[in-house]
């Protein structure tokens, strides 16, 4: 007779192909087969929160899988017990291993962390997730175009990058642009008489992903150019993915034909996440940072941030950063104190350090902080570096020379130039404004 351990390992193998990777890694990977007596099977998990999740969400799938493996009807129970495989709480992995788990190289235009595997699926985003996955797997065939819309911070960019990452891995040519980038490139192409190159760049892609289409309202020429790009790609069965903060019919474009084309394929909304999804997101993000946090703390944050996942993550990151700095546990008391301080700005709880800013910038752009110090100069990396300089100068009293030193020995004058560049673009360029605001939202204030 097979032991509970053997049976469970076989069941885990079967479960691994039935749930997405984020779910598997979070809820199932560390589980063990504890005992099998009569028709009772006990599964052990190292954490109380995971036990509840397994009971509520995965019980029937687990039961079905176990019945298949054992060949008889079975009742499943879950219990909390330590797992030998797990990195023990609070124990950090050596930096080298961590680097290999989150390789920052090569800095691609897609955030390596925005993958389908890292996306928590709930009722609020199920359709958008399934459609995005379908498009990534069979671009140009299933839903063309795919139009994703919803409020800010609900995962549109995450899903768009996930499509990009997936397609790029399969060797497809993917063009990605925010609406501002598309507009800027279009305007520059006209100015520099390079419209042929512009056309070729955007119309030769297997997949064309364009984000935040609401920002090209009021730009009729850009809309017209996008309209032709759309038609050419669509006629050739190339995939288009568009995101917006509102549905196609409400998108403020003067080129109405374009809006109606957006409805040709599939329109999917990402909605506010329900409590379970918010808890799962917090759980997964804390797990990834290898921080042990009590369920009541997750619940407190999840109740406080109901309609923006970026803020949800930001609150968690603030808590973790502050707890680390003060060498305290990320307790309920601490989280209450920190999140309260946000609403009373007179209480300075945290002084930002240049390193925490560089980390936040690297994190935002999905690169390793070492790249900020490197000599590499692709446009995304240059922007990340300039924003890092801007934020360190604005938020700390680090001197220009020292900022230069921290960023791989750059000259004082180079640092100052970068600072001014971002300071100016902060007044005029929504792309830079948005990046800076999003980074600031993740920093303890
Ligand atoms: P949007 O483009 O809709 O404004 P983003 O895609 O930038 O939102 O999402 C904001 C943050 O929330 C990102 O860090 C993203 O990874 C995270 N996020 C959003 N939805 C999910 C989800 N379902 N699972 C995991 N992380 C998510
Ligand atoms: Mg976005």
Tab-separated table of C-alpha atoms and ligand atoms in Angstrom:
chain	number	residue	atom	x	y	z
A	1	UNK	CA	0.000	0.000	0.000
A	2	UNK	CA	1.230	3.453	-0.839
A	3	UNK	CA	1.985	5.874	1.973
A	4	UNK	CA	0.060	9.125	2.457
A	5	UNK	CA	3.192	10.934	1.364
A	6	UNK	CA	3.428	9.043	-1.942
A	7	UNK	CA	-0.270	9.429	-2.661
A	8	UNK	CA	-0.108	13.138	-1.977
A	9	UNK	CA	2.942	13.644	-4.188
A	10	UNK	CA	1.044	11.972	-7.039
A	11	UNK	CA	-2.007	14.123	-6.327
A	12	UNK	CA	0.145	17.262	-6.273
A	13	UNK	CA	1.516	16.332	-9.687
A	14	UNK	CA	-2.032	16.120	-11.003
A	15	UNK	CA	-3.065	19.351	-9.241
A	16	UNK	CA	-0.127	21.244	-10.678
A	17	UNK	CA	-1.590	21.021	-14.164
A	18	UNK	CA	-5.068	21.977	-12.998
A	19	UNK	CA	-4.406	25.270	-11.238
A	20	UNK	CA	-2.347	28.235	-12.363
A	21	UNK	CA	1.210	28.557	-11.188
A	22	UNK	CA	0.587	31.368	-8.691
A	23	UNK	CA	-2.060	29.258	-6.997
A	24	UNK	CA	0.063	26.145	-7.022
A	25	UNK	CA	3.143	27.863	-5.628
A	26	UNK	CA	1.175	29.644	-2.935
A	27	UNK	CA	-1.286	27.107	-1.679
A	28	UNK	CA	-0.111	23.674	-2.715
A	29	UNK	CA	3.614	23.480	-3.186
A	30	UNK	CA	4.536	23.203	0.493
A	31	UNK	CA	1.734	20.867	1.458
A	32	UNK	CA	2.413	17.293	2.572
A	33	UNK	CA	0.447	14.058	2.852
A	34	UNK	CA	0.064	13.533	6.602
A	35	UNK	CA	-2.047	10.396	6.942
A	36	UNK	CA	-4.412	8.103	5.105
A	37	UNK	CA	-6.664	5.926	7.194
A	38	UNK	CA	-9.858	4.358	5.964
A	39	UNK	CA	-11.586	6.993	3.911
A	40	UNK	CA	-9.841	9.897	5.685
A	41	UNK	CA	-6.959	11.697	4.072
A	42	UNK	CA	-5.145	14.478	5.926
A	43	UNK	CA	-3.188	17.143	4.074
A	44	UNK	CA	-0.752	19.326	6.019
A	45	UNK	CA	0.141	22.923	5.230
A	46	UNK	CA	2.622	25.097	7.105
A	47	UNK	CA	0.308	28.088	7.445
A	48	UNK	CA	-3.099	28.681	8.999
A	49	UNK	CA	-4.130	31.074	6.290
A	50	UNK	CA	-3.377	28.522	3.593
A	51	UNK	CA	-5.375	25.912	5.478
A	52	UNK	CA	-8.466	28.075	5.296
A	53	UNK	CA	-7.896	28.803	1.667
A	54	UNK	CA	-7.511	25.128	0.821
A	55	UNK	CA	-10.677	24.300	2.722
A	56	UNK	CA	-12.719	27.023	1.117
A	57	UNK	CA	-11.418	27.177	-2.388
A	58	UNK	CA	-9.654	24.007	-3.330
A	59	UNK	CA	-11.330	21.285	-1.303
A	60	UNK	CA	-13.491	19.869	-4.069
A	61	UNK	CA	-10.695	19.876	-6.648
A	62	UNK	CA	-8.340	18.199	-4.168
A	63	UNK	CA	-10.943	15.631	-3.233
A	64	UNK	CA	-11.632	14.803	-6.881
A	65	UNK	CA	-7.932	14.464	-7.591
A	66	UNK	CA	-7.328	12.240	-4.561
A	67	UNK	CA	-10.257	10.007	-5.474
A	68	UNK	CA	-8.665	9.536	-8.882
A	69	UNK	CA	-5.259	8.729	-7.438
A	70	UNK	CA	-6.513	6.357	-4.711
A	71	UNK	CA	-9.381	4.811	-6.625
A	72	UNK	CA	-11.921	5.091	-3.816
A	73	UNK	CA	-14.086	7.758	-2.249
A	74	UNK	CA	-12.290	9.853	0.313
A	75	UNK	CA	-12.850	12.677	2.808
A	76	UNK	CA	-10.125	15.324	2.940
A	77	UNK	CA	-9.056	17.224	6.005
A	78	UNK	CA	-6.475	19.949	6.306
A	79	UNK	CA	-4.204	20.688	9.202
A	80	UNK	CA	-1.422	23.097	9.962
A	81	UNK	CA	1.979	21.488	10.369
A	82	UNK	CA	5.514	22.613	9.621
A	83	UNK	CA	6.993	21.537	6.316
A	84	UNK	CA	10.571	20.377	6.088
A	85	UNK	CA	10.985	21.814	2.591
A	86	UNK	CA	10.174	25.320	3.465
A	87	UNK	CA	12.683	28.073	3.952
A	88	UNK	CA	12.094	28.785	7.609
A	89	UNK	CA	10.342	32.011	8.514
A	90	UNK	CA	12.420	35.118	8.359
A	91	UNK	CA	15.369	33.242	6.934
A	92	UNK	CA	16.525	35.076	3.860
A	93	UNK	CA	17.751	33.211	0.841
A	94	UNK	CA	21.328	34.031	-0.117
A	95	UNK	CA	21.396	37.013	-2.458
A	96	UNK	CA	22.827	34.882	-5.257
A	97	UNK	CA	19.886	32.508	-5.231
A	98	UNK	CA	17.437	35.367	-5.017
A	99	UNK	CA	19.086	36.938	-8.044
A	100	UNK	CA	18.640	33.781	-10.017
A	101	UNK	CA	15.005	33.634	-8.981
A	102	UNK	CA	14.351	37.188	-10.128
A	103	UNK	CA	16.829	37.708	-12.912
A	104	UNK	CA	16.828	41.364	-13.858
A	105	UNK	CA	18.488	40.572	-17.143
A	106	UNK	CA	17.964	41.387	-19.903
A	107	UNK	CA	15.931	44.457	-19.143
A	108	UNK	CA	13.073	43.840	-21.542
A	109	UNK	CA	10.277	46.213	-22.312
A	110	UNK	CA	7.988	43.911	-20.356
A	111	UNK	CA	8.117	43.723	-16.614
A	112	UNK	CA	9.308	40.175	-15.875
A	113	UNK	CA	7.051	40.061	-12.841
A	114	UNK	CA	3.903	40.769	-14.808
A	115	UNK	CA	3.166	37.241	-15.922
A	116	UNK	CA	0.029	35.132	-16.046
A	117	UNK	CA	1.492	32.946	-13.327
A	118	UNK	CA	1.723	35.883	-10.961
A	119	UNK	CA	-1.777	37.090	-11.605
A	120	UNK	CA	-4.375	36.223	-8.991
A	121	UNK	CA	-7.641	35.298	-10.641
A	122	UNK	CA	-10.962	36.087	-8.990
A	123	UNK	CA	-14.465	36.857	-10.136
A	124	UNK	CA	-13.503	40.488	-10.810
A	125	UNK	CA	-10.929	39.669	-13.456
A	126	UNK	CA	-11.654	36.124	-14.616
A	127	UNK	CA	-12.889	37.070	-18.077
A	128	UNK	CA	-10.065	39.540	-18.666
A	129	UNK	CA	-7.508	36.944	-17.554
A	130	UNK	CA	-8.942	34.178	-19.739
A	131	UNK	CA	-9.159	36.475	-22.745
A	132	UNK	CA	-5.601	37.741	-22.270
A	133	UNK	CA	-4.294	34.199	-21.971
A	134	UNK	CA	-6.236	33.145	-25.058
A	135	UNK	CA	-4.775	36.017	-27.028
A	136	UNK	CA	-1.250	35.271	-25.854
A	137	UNK	CA	-1.570	31.641	-26.851
A	138	UNK	CA	-3.251	32.184	-30.192
A	139	UNK	CA	-2.640	35.753	-31.250
A	140	UNK	CA	-4.840	37.010	-34.068
A	141	UNK	CA	-7.249	34.106	-33.901
A	142	UNK	CA	-9.429	34.234	-30.834
A	143	UNK	CA	-10.466	37.751	-29.988
A	144	UNK	CA	-9.213	40.517	-32.180
A	145	UNK	CA	-8.930	43.152	-30.915
A	146	UNK	CA	-8.958	42.489	-27.207
A	147	UNK	CA	-10.113	45.601	-25.393
A	148	UNK	CA	-9.435	45.619	-21.640
A	149	UNK	CA	-10.867	48.382	-19.538
A	150	UNK	CA	-11.277	49.284	-15.908
A	151	UNK	CA	-10.201	51.757	-13.273
A	152	UNK	CA	-6.593	52.483	-12.541
A	153	UNK	CA	-4.644	49.932	-10.530
A	154	UNK	CA	-6.740	46.875	-11.333
A	155	UNK	CA	-4.285	44.885	-13.440
A	156	UNK	CA	-4.644	46.027	-17.058
A	157	UNK	CA	-0.943	46.693	-17.470
A	158	UNK	CA	-0.110	43.472	-15.655
A	159	UNK	CA	-2.207	41.478	-18.132
A	160	UNK	CA	-0.882	43.396	-21.136
A	161	UNK	CA	2.717	42.742	-20.103
A	162	UNK	CA	1.820	39.111	-19.441
A	163	UNK	CA	0.664	38.844	-23.054
A	164	UNK	CA	3.873	40.561	-24.166
A	165	UNK	CA	6.091	38.304	-22.074
A	166	UNK	CA	4.341	35.188	-23.287
A	167	UNK	CA	4.392	36.158	-26.957
A	168	UNK	CA	7.998	37.354	-26.831
A	169	UNK	CA	9.000	34.014	-25.296
A	170	UNK	CA	7.417	32.337	-28.290
A	171	UNK	CA	9.573	34.419	-30.599
A	172	UNK	CA	6.793	36.700	-31.806
A	173	UNK	CA	7.378	40.324	-32.623
A	174	UNK	CA	5.526	42.453	-30.126
A	175	UNK	CA	5.189	46.208	-30.250
A	176	UNK	CA	4.115	47.875	-27.050
A	177	UNK	CA	3.322	51.519	-26.551
A	178	UNK	CA	1.506	53.702	-24.155
A	179	UNK	CA	-0.760	56.146	-25.916
A	180	UNK	CA	1.703	58.918	-25.089
A	181	UNK	CA	4.580	57.000	-26.651
A	182	UNK	CA	2.545	56.308	-29.755
A	183	UNK	CA	1.618	59.978	-29.998
A	184	UNK	CA	5.190	61.168	-29.405
A	185	UNK	CA	6.624	58.793	-31.956
A	186	UNK	CA	3.987	59.812	-34.455
A	187	UNK	CA	4.687	63.520	-33.944
A	188	UNK	CA	8.454	62.967	-34.153
A	189	UNK	CA	8.084	60.853	-37.280
A	190	UNK	CA	6.271	63.686	-38.993
A	191	UNK	CA	8.765	66.267	-37.776
A	192	UNK	CA	11.744	64.219	-38.856
A	193	UNK	CA	10.084	62.982	-42.050
A	194	UNK	CA	10.392	59.380	-40.943
A	195	UNK	CA	6.780	58.335	-41.351
A	196	UNK	CA	7.782	55.270	-43.351
A	197	UNK	CA	9.853	53.970	-40.410
A	198	UNK	CA	7.032	54.755	-38.029
A	199	UNK	CA	4.565	52.850	-40.183
A	200	UNK	CA	6.892	49.912	-40.445
A	201	UNK	CA	7.543	49.775	-36.711
A	202	UNK	CA	3.908	49.685	-35.729
A	203	UNK	CA	2.469	47.761	-38.623
A	204	UNK	CA	4.956	44.917	-38.864
A	205	UNK	CA	4.264	43.497	-35.402
A	206	UNK	CA	2.620	40.130	-34.770
A	207	UNK	CA	1.059	41.713	-31.722
A	208	UNK	CA	0.480	45.362	-31.096
A	209	UNK	CA	-0.311	46.373	-27.528
A	210	UNK	CA	-1.381	49.927	-26.848
A	211	UNK	CA	-2.258	51.158	-23.395
A	212	UNK	CA	-4.443	53.867	-21.923
A	213	UNK	CA	-6.094	54.801	-25.172
A	214	UNK	CA	-8.173	57.452	-23.384
A	215	UNK	CA	-5.106	59.710	-23.592
A	216	UNK	CA	-5.311	60.140	-27.355
A	217	UNK	CA	-8.631	61.951	-27.117
A	218	UNK	CA	-8.105	65.420	-28.567
A	219	UNK	CA	-5.371	64.245	-30.933
A	220	UNK	CA	-7.201	63.656	-34.225
A	221	UNK	CA	-4.107	63.030	-36.366
A	222	UNK	CA	-2.759	60.449	-33.983
A	223	UNK	CA	-6.168	58.806	-33.943
A	224	UNK	CA	-6.189	58.660	-37.696
A	225	UNK	CA	-2.758	57.105	-37.761
A	226	UNK	CA	-3.878	54.581	-35.169
A	227	UNK	CA	-6.939	53.860	-37.237
A	228	UNK	CA	-4.784	52.925	-40.262
A	229	UNK	CA	-2.429	50.917	-38.065
A	230	UNK	CA	-5.428	49.091	-36.675
A	231	UNK	CA	-6.857	48.232	-40.064
A	232	UNK	CA	-3.599	47.082	-41.535
A	233	UNK	CA	-2.830	44.810	-38.583
A	234	UNK	CA	-6.364	43.518	-38.304
A	235	UNK	CA	-6.600	42.697	-42.003
A	236	UNK	CA	-3.421	40.679	-41.724
A	237	UNK	CA	-4.808	38.812	-38.687
A	238	UNK	CA	-2.264	40.331	-36.380
A	239	UNK	CA	-3.327	40.722	-32.789
A	240	UNK	CA	-4.290	44.050	-31.250
A	241	UNK	CA	-4.670	44.618	-27.538
A	242	UNK	CA	-5.978	47.932	-26.273
A	243	UNK	CA	-6.467	49.151	-22.719
A	244	UNK	CA	-8.493	52.062	-21.445
A	245	UNK	CA	-9.976	53.346	-18.240
A	246	UNK	CA	-13.468	53.210	-19.788
A	247	UNK	CA	-15.415	51.110	-22.296
A	248	UNK	CA	-14.959	51.690	-26.053
A	249	UNK	CA	-18.144	53.680	-26.530
A	250	UNK	CA	-17.197	56.057	-23.710
A	251	UNK	CA	-13.607	56.556	-24.897
A	252	UNK	CA	-13.354	60.206	-25.964
A	253	UNK	CA	-12.153	59.820	-29.536
A	254	UNK	CA	-13.255	62.018	-32.373
A	255	UNK	CA	-12.483	59.149	-34.763
A	256	UNK	CA	-15.690	57.253	-33.924
A	257	UNK	CA	-14.903	54.530	-36.467
A	258	UNK	CA	-11.984	53.621	-34.254
A	259	UNK	CA	-14.226	53.228	-31.200
A	260	UNK	CA	-16.565	50.923	-33.072
A	261	UNK	CA	-13.622	48.827	-34.268
A	262	UNK	CA	-12.583	48.373	-30.644
A	263	UNK	CA	-15.813	46.412	-30.214
A	264	UNK	CA	-15.133	44.014	-33.063
A	265	UNK	CA	-13.394	41.477	-30.873
A	266	UNK	CA	-13.820	41.005	-27.155
A	267	UNK	CA	-14.359	43.750	-24.615
A	268	UNK	CA	-13.507	42.670	-21.057
A	269	UNK	CA	-13.706	44.696	-17.896
A	270	UNK	CA	-11.453	44.369	-14.875
A	271	UNK	CA	-13.506	45.171	-11.831
A	272	UNK	CA	-12.785	45.956	-8.220
A	273	UNK	CA	-11.393	42.816	-6.599
A	274	UNK	CA	-13.506	41.058	-3.977
A	275	UNK	CA	-12.171	40.499	-0.480
A	276	UNK	CA	-10.901	36.990	-1.165
A	277	UNK	CA	-8.933	38.137	-4.179
A	278	UNK	CA	-7.459	41.063	-2.263
A	279	UNK	CA	-6.394	38.730	0.526
A	280	UNK	CA	-4.862	36.297	-1.931
A	281	UNK	CA	-2.931	39.094	-3.632
A	282	UNK	CA	-1.560	40.294	-0.287
A	283	UNK	CA	-0.691	36.780	0.699
A	284	UNK	CA	1.181	36.067	-2.506
A	285	UNK	CA	3.049	39.362	-2.464
A	286	UNK	CA	4.135	38.890	1.180
A	287	UNK	CA	5.150	35.329	0.432
A	288	UNK	CA	7.294	36.499	-2.443
A	289	UNK	CA	9.116	38.871	-0.116
A	290	UNK	CA	9.452	36.007	2.352
A	291	UNK	CA	7.777	37.880	5.140
A	292	UNK	CA	5.509	36.192	7.629
A	293	UNK	CA	2.426	38.282	8.330
A	294	UNK	CA	-0.641	37.481	10.401
A	295	UNK	CA	-3.987	36.975	8.778
A	296	UNK	CA	-5.544	39.821	10.769
A	297	UNK	CA	-2.977	42.204	9.301
A	298	UNK	CA	-3.876	41.114	5.771
A	299	UNK	CA	-7.522	41.575	6.632
A	300	UNK	CA	-6.923	45.048	7.959
A	301	UNK	CA	-5.137	46.107	4.770
A	302	UNK	CA	-7.652	44.357	2.524
A	303	UNK	CA	-10.528	46.156	4.208
A	304	UNK	CA	-8.804	49.467	3.956
A	305	UNK	CA	-7.882	49.250	0.262
A	306	UNK	CA	-10.880	48.016	-1.622
A	307	UNK	CA	-10.651	49.374	-5.088
A	308	UNK	CA	-7.061	49.706	-6.175
A	309	UNK	CA	-4.571	46.862	-6.212
A	310	UNK	CA	-1.660	49.246	-6.599
A	311	UNK	CA	-2.628	50.886	-3.303
A	312	UNK	CA	-3.175	47.502	-1.728
A	313	UNK	CA	0.351	46.490	-2.679
A	314	UNK	CA	1.671	49.906	-1.697
A	315	UNK	CA	0.248	49.544	1.811
A	316	UNK	CA	1.799	46.124	2.192
A	317	UNK	CA	5.162	47.373	0.920
A	318	UNK	CA	5.066	50.285	3.332
A	319	UNK	CA	4.408	47.962	6.209
A	320	UNK	CA	7.211	45.584	5.237
A	321	UNK	CA	9.716	48.365	4.638
A	322	UNK	CA	8.893	50.071	7.906
A	323	UNK	CA	8.938	46.854	9.927
A	324	UNK	CA	12.337	45.969	8.469
A	325	UNK	CA	13.757	49.369	9.170
A	326	UNK	CA	12.502	49.422	12.767
A	327	UNK	CA	13.314	45.720	13.241
A	328	UNK	CA	9.763	45.143	14.399
A	329	UNK	CA	7.198	42.515	13.522
A	330	UNK	CA	4.694	43.564	10.891
A	331	UNK	CA	1.912	43.411	13.469
A	332	UNK	CA	-1.637	44.737	13.425
A	333	UNK	CA	-0.618	47.539	15.743
A	334	UNK	CA	2.194	48.582	13.442
A	335	UNK	CA	0.073	48.526	10.318
A	336	UNK	CA	-2.595	50.623	12.020
A	337	UNK	CA	0.025	53.124	13.068
A	338	UNK	CA	1.551	53.337	9.599
A	339	UNK	CA	-1.624	53.549	7.611
A	340	UNK	CA	-2.986	56.098	10.033
A	341	UNK	CA	0.109	58.201	9.581
A	342	UNK	CA	-0.735	58.400	5.907
A	343	UNK	CA	-3.850	60.348	6.693
A	344	UNK	CA	-2.059	62.629	9.150
A	345	UNK	CA	0.966	63.839	7.216
A	346	UNK	CA	2.414	65.703	10.193
A	347	UNK	CA	3.682	62.505	11.682
A	348	UNK	CA	6.922	61.669	9.909
A	349	UNK	CA	7.272	57.951	10.454
A	350	UNK	CA	9.870	57.150	7.960
A	351	UNK	CA	12.788	58.897	6.360
A	352	UNK	CA	13.404	57.788	2.840
A	353	UNK	CA	16.892	56.636	2.015
A	354	UNK	CA	18.526	56.788	-1.424
A	355	UNK	CA	18.778	52.996	-1.447
A	356	UNK	CA	15.100	52.490	-0.755
A	357	UNK	CA	14.328	54.874	-3.611
A	358	UNK	CA	16.661	53.093	-6.032
A	359	UNK	CA	15.085	49.779	-5.044
A	360	UNK	CA	11.594	51.149	-5.591
A	361	UNK	CA	12.523	52.560	-9.005
A	362	UNK	CA	14.164	49.282	-10.056
A	363	UNK	CA	11.153	47.403	-8.814
A	364	UNK	CA	8.761	49.611	-10.717
A	365	UNK	CA	10.637	49.147	-13.979
A	366	UNK	CA	11.128	45.436	-13.364
A	367	UNK	CA	14.923	45.595	-13.442
A	368	UNK	CA	17.644	44.758	-11.003
A	369	UNK	CA	19.009	47.821	-9.095
A	370	UNK	CA	22.441	46.988	-10.534
A	371	UNK	CA	21.175	48.116	-13.930
A	372	UNK	CA	20.701	51.620	-12.648
A	373	UNK	CA	24.439	51.726	-12.009
A	374	UNK	CA	25.391	50.172	-15.315
A	375	UNK	CA	26.405	51.950	-18.494
A	376	UNK	CA	23.587	50.425	-20.511
A	377	UNK	CA	21.442	53.029	-22.157
A	378	UNK	CA	18.256	51.717	-23.727
A	379	UNK	CA	15.410	54.162	-23.471
A	380	UNK	CA	13.548	52.432	-20.637
A	381	UNK	CA	16.706	52.111	-18.566
A	382	UNK	CA	17.701	55.707	-19.181
A	383	UNK	CA	14.270	56.863	-18.063
A	384	UNK	CA	14.471	54.674	-14.934
A	385	UNK	CA	17.895	56.121	-14.088
A	386	UNK	CA	16.772	59.707	-14.606
A	387	UNK	CA	13.707	59.193	-12.449
A	388	UNK	CA	15.862	57.626	-9.749
A	389	UNK	CA	18.088	60.702	-9.766
A	390	UNK	CA	15.094	63.003	-9.638
A	391	UNK	CA	13.486	61.189	-6.737
A	392	UNK	CA	16.660	60.838	-4.682
A	393	UNK	CA	17.328	64.564	-5.077
A	394	UNK	CA	13.747	65.527	-4.286
A	395	UNK	CA	13.198	63.197	-1.368
A	396	UNK	CA	16.541	63.019	0.419
A	397	UNK	CA	19.341	65.460	1.077
A	398	UNK	CA	21.865	63.341	-0.763
A	399	UNK	CA	24.374	65.534	-2.639
A	400	UNK	CA	24.699	65.416	-6.405
A	401	UNK	CA	28.228	63.948	-6.194
A	402	UNK	CA	26.960	61.180	-3.935
A	403	UNK	CA	24.041	60.421	-6.201
A	404	UNK	CA	26.539	60.170	-9.060
A	405	UNK	CA	28.701	57.792	-7.038
A	406	UNK	CA	25.745	55.609	-6.125
A	407	UNK	CA	24.796	55.342	-9.751
A	408	UNK	CA	28.041	53.827	-10.973
A	409	UNK	CA	30.323	56.887	-10.772
A	410	UNK	CA	28.454	59.387	-12.874
A	411	UNK	CA	29.558	63.003	-13.146
A	412	UNK	CA	27.948	65.670	-11.019
A	413	UNK	CA	26.908	67.544	-14.212
A	414	UNK	CA	25.290	64.443	-15.721
A	415	UNK	CA	23.286	63.938	-12.554
A	416	UNK	CA	22.126	67.539	-12.584
A	417	UNK	CA	21.129	67.302	-16.259
A	418	UNK	CA	19.075	64.207	-15.584
A	419	UNK	CA	17.412	65.861	-12.625
A	420	UNK	CA	16.382	68.877	-14.710
A	421	UNK	CA	15.170	66.695	-17.539
A	422	UNK	CA	12.729	64.865	-15.261
A	423	UNK	CA	11.746	68.019	-13.379
A	424	UNK	CA	10.745	69.598	-16.705
A	425	UNK	CA	8.990	66.514	-17.995
A	426	UNK	CA	7.047	66.315	-14.733
A	427	UNK	CA	5.277	69.457	-15.885
A	428	UNK	CA	4.517	68.350	-19.414
A	429	UNK	CA	4.745	64.621	-19.903
A	430	UNK	CA	1.974	62.371	-18.516
A	431	UNK	CA	4.169	59.285	-18.987
A	432	UNK	CA	6.831	60.622	-16.623
A	433	UNK	CA	4.208	61.982	-14.223
A	434	UNK	CA	2.525	58.606	-14.067
A	435	UNK	CA	5.752	56.692	-13.495
A	436	UNK	CA	6.831	59.027	-10.710
A	437	UNK	CA	3.414	58.944	-9.012
A	438	UNK	CA	3.294	55.170	-9.137
A	439	UNK	CA	6.777	54.838	-7.645
A	440	UNK	CA	5.924	57.308	-4.896
A	441	UNK	CA	2.817	55.306	-4.085
A	442	UNK	CA	4.978	52.283	-3.242
A	443	UNK	CA	7.297	54.217	-0.930
A	444	UNK	CA	6.693	54.706	2.743
A	445	UNK	CA	5.849	58.380	3.081
B	1	LIG	P1	-3.654	49.232	-14.281
B	1	LIG	O1	-2.815	49.098	-15.527
B	1	LIG	O2	-5.019	48.653	-14.466
B	1	LIG	O3	-3.698	50.619	-13.755
B	1	LIG	P2	-1.616	47.560	-13.087
B	1	LIG	O4	-1.626	46.425	-14.056
B	1	LIG	O5	-0.503	48.535	-13.211
B	1	LIG	O6	-3.018	48.345	-13.132
B	1	LIG	O7	-1.697	46.946	-11.618
B	1	LIG	C1	-1.270	47.640	-10.440
B	1	LIG	C2	-0.486	46.704	-9.555
B	1	LIG	O8	-1.357	45.720	-9.042
B	1	LIG	C3	0.607	45.948	-10.281
B	1	LIG	O9	1.737	45.852	-9.435
B	1	LIG	C4	0.035	44.577	-10.538
B	1	LIG	O10	1.020	43.568	-10.555
B	1	LIG	C5	-0.887	44.411	-9.346
B	1	LIG	N1	-2.048	43.571	-9.681
B	1	LIG	C6	-3.193	43.977	-10.253
B	1	LIG	N2	-4.051	42.941	-10.382
B	1	LIG	C7	-3.425	41.864	-9.885
B	1	LIG	C8	-3.788	40.488	-9.726
B	1	LIG	N3	-4.983	40.049	-10.084
B	1	LIG	N4	-2.878	39.644	-9.179
B	1	LIG	C9	-1.681	40.104	-8.791
B	1	LIG	N5	-1.274	41.384	-8.894
B	1	LIG	C10	-2.128	42.261	-9.433
B	2	LIG	MG1	-1.821	50.593	-16.586
